[in-house]
Tab-separated table of C-alpha atoms in Angstrom:
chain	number	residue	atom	x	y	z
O	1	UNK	CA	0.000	0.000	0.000
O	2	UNK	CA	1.006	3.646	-1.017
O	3	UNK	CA	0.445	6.921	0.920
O	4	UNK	CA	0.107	9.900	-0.905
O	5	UNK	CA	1.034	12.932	1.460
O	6	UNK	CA	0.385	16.672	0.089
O	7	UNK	CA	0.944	20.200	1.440
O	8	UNK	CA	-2.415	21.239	3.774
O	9	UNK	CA	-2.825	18.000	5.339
O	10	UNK	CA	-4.190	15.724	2.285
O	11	UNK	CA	-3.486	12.275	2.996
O	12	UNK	CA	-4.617	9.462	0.039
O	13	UNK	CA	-3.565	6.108	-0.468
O	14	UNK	CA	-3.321	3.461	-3.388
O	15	UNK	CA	-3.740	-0.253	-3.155
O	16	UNK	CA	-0.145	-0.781	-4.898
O	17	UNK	CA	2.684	-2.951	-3.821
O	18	UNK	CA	5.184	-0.339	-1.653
O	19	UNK	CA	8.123	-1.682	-3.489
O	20	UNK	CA	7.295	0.192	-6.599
O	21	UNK	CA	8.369	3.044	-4.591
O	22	UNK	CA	12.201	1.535	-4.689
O	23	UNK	CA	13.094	1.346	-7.911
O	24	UNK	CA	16.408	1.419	-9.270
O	25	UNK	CA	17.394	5.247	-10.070
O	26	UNK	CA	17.828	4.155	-13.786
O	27	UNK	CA	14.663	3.914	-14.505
O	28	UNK	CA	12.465	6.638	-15.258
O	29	UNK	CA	9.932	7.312	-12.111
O	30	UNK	CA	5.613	6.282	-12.406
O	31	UNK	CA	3.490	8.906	-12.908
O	32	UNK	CA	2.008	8.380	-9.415
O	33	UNK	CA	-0.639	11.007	-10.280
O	34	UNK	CA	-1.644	9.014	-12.953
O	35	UNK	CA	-3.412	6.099	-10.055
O	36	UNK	CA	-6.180	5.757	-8.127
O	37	UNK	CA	-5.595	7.876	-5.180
O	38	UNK	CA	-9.013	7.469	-2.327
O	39	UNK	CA	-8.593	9.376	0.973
O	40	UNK	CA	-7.298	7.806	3.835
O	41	UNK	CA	-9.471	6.652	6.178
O	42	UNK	CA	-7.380	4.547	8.854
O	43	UNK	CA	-4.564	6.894	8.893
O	44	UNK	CA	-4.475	10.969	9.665
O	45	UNK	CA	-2.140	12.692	8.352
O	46	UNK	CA	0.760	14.044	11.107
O	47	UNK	CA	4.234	15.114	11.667
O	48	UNK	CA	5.010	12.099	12.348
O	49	UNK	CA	4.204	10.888	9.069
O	50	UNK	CA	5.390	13.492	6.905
O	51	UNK	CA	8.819	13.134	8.856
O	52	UNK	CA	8.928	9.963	7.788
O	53	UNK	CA	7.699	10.429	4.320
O	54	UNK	CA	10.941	13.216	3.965
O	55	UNK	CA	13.096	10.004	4.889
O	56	UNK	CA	11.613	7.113	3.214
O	57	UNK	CA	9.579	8.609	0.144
O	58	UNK	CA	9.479	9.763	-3.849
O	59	UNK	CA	8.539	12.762	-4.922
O	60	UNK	CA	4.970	12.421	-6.905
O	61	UNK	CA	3.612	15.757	-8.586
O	62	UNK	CA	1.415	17.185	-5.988
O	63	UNK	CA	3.612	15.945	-2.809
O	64	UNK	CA	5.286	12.625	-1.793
O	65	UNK	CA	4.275	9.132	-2.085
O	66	UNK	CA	5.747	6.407	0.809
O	67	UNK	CA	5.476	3.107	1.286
O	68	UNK	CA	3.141	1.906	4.131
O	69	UNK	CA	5.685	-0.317	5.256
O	70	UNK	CA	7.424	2.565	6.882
O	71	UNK	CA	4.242	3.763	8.916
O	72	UNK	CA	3.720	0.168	11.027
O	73	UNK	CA	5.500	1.959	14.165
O	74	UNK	CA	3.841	4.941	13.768
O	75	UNK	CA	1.145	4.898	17.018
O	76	UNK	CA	2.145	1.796	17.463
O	77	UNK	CA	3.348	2.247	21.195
O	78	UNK	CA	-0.322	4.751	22.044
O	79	UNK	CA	-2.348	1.824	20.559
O	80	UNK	CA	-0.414	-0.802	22.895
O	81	UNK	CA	-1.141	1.419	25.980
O	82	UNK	CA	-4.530	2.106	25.208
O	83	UNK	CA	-5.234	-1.928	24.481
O	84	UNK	CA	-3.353	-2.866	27.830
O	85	UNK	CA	-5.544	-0.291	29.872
O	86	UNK	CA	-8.560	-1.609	28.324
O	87	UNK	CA	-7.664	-5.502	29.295
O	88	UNK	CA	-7.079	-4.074	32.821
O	89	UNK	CA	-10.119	-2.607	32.842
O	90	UNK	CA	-11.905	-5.388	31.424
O	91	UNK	CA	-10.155	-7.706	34.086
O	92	UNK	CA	-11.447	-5.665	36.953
O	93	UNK	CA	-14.662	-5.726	35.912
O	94	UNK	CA	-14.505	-9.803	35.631
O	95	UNK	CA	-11.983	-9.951	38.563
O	96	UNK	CA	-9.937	-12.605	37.366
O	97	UNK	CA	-6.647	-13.343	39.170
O	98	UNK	CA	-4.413	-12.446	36.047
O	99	UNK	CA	-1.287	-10.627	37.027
O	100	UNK	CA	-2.550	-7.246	36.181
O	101	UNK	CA	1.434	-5.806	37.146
O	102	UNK	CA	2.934	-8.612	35.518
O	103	UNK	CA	0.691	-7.776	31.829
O	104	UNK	CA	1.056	-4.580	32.440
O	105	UNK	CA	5.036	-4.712	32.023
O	106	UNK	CA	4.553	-6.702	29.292
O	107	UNK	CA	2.736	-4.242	27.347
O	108	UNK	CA	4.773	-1.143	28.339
O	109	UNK	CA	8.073	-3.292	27.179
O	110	UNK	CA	5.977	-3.663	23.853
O	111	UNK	CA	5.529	0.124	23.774
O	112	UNK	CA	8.925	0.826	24.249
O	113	UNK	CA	10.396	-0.988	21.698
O	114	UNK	CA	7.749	0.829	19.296
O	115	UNK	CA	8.580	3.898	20.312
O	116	UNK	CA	12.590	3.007	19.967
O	117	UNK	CA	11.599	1.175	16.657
O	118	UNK	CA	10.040	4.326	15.815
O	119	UNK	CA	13.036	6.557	16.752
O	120	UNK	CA	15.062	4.703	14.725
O	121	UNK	CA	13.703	5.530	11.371
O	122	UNK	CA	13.074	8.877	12.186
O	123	UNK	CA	17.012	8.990	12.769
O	124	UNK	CA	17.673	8.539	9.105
O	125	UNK	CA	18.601	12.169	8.056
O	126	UNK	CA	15.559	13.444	5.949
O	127	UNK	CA	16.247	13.535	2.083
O	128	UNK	CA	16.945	17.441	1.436
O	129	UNK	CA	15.373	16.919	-2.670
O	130	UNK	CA	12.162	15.424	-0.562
O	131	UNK	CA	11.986	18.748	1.755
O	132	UNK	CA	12.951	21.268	-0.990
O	133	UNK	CA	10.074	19.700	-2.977
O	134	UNK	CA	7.601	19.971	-0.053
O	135	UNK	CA	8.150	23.443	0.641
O	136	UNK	CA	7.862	24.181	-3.376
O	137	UNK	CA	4.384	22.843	-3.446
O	138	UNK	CA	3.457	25.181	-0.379
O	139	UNK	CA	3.901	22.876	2.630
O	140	UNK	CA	6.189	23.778	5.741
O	141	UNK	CA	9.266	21.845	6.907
O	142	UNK	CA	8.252	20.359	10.586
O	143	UNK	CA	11.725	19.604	11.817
């Protein structure tokens, strides 16, 4: 799957393989305007994102097109919180004997590791041809 991010928060997507997005600098690049772009509906667009997309993404006519692949961590650790507090809750309310500490630690480690996961690709210096393109189009540089 593709994300299409442009300036003023528009966020689309494509069902097309992300490794299209990689291809060898020979070859001339896709007209990525050229697909079927539908607004995103599971994903908003954020800072988060776009800092990735200035890492990991091509430059597409109207902003820059990334591979989903790169967005798994992305909320990743929030979602793991919110789903542990939830089972706690829900174990309360059945009082079970479960561990509540010991699950608890468990999920927090999880959300750790996204957040360092996380960390790591936004490490990767962002691609200056990816930012001076943003900021043609109208959109501002987060960072």
């Amino acid at each position: 799957m593709l994300y299409r991010l442009r300036p003023k928060g528009a966020l689309t997507w494509c069902d097309l393989p992300g490794y299209v997005v990689c291809r060898a600098d020979d070859q001339p690049p896709p007209d990525w305007e050229r697909l079927s772009w539908v607004p995103a509906e599971t994903r908003e667009f954020s800072t988060d994102l776009l800092r990735i997309a200035f890492r990991y993404g091509a430059r597409s006519g109207s902003g820059i097109i990334l591979d989903a692949r790169h967005t798994e961590d992305l909320g990743r650790a929030d979602e793991l919180r919110c789903d542990g507090i939830a089972a706690a809750l829900a174990r309360a309310e059945r009082c079970d004997g479960v561990d509540g500490d010991l699950e608890w630690e468990r999920t927090e480690r999880a959300a750790r590791q996204a957040e360092a996961d996380l960390a790591e690709l936004l490490a990767v210096p962002p691609q200056p041809h990816l930012v001076a393109h943003w900021c043609r189009l109208g959109g501002r540089y987060p960072d």
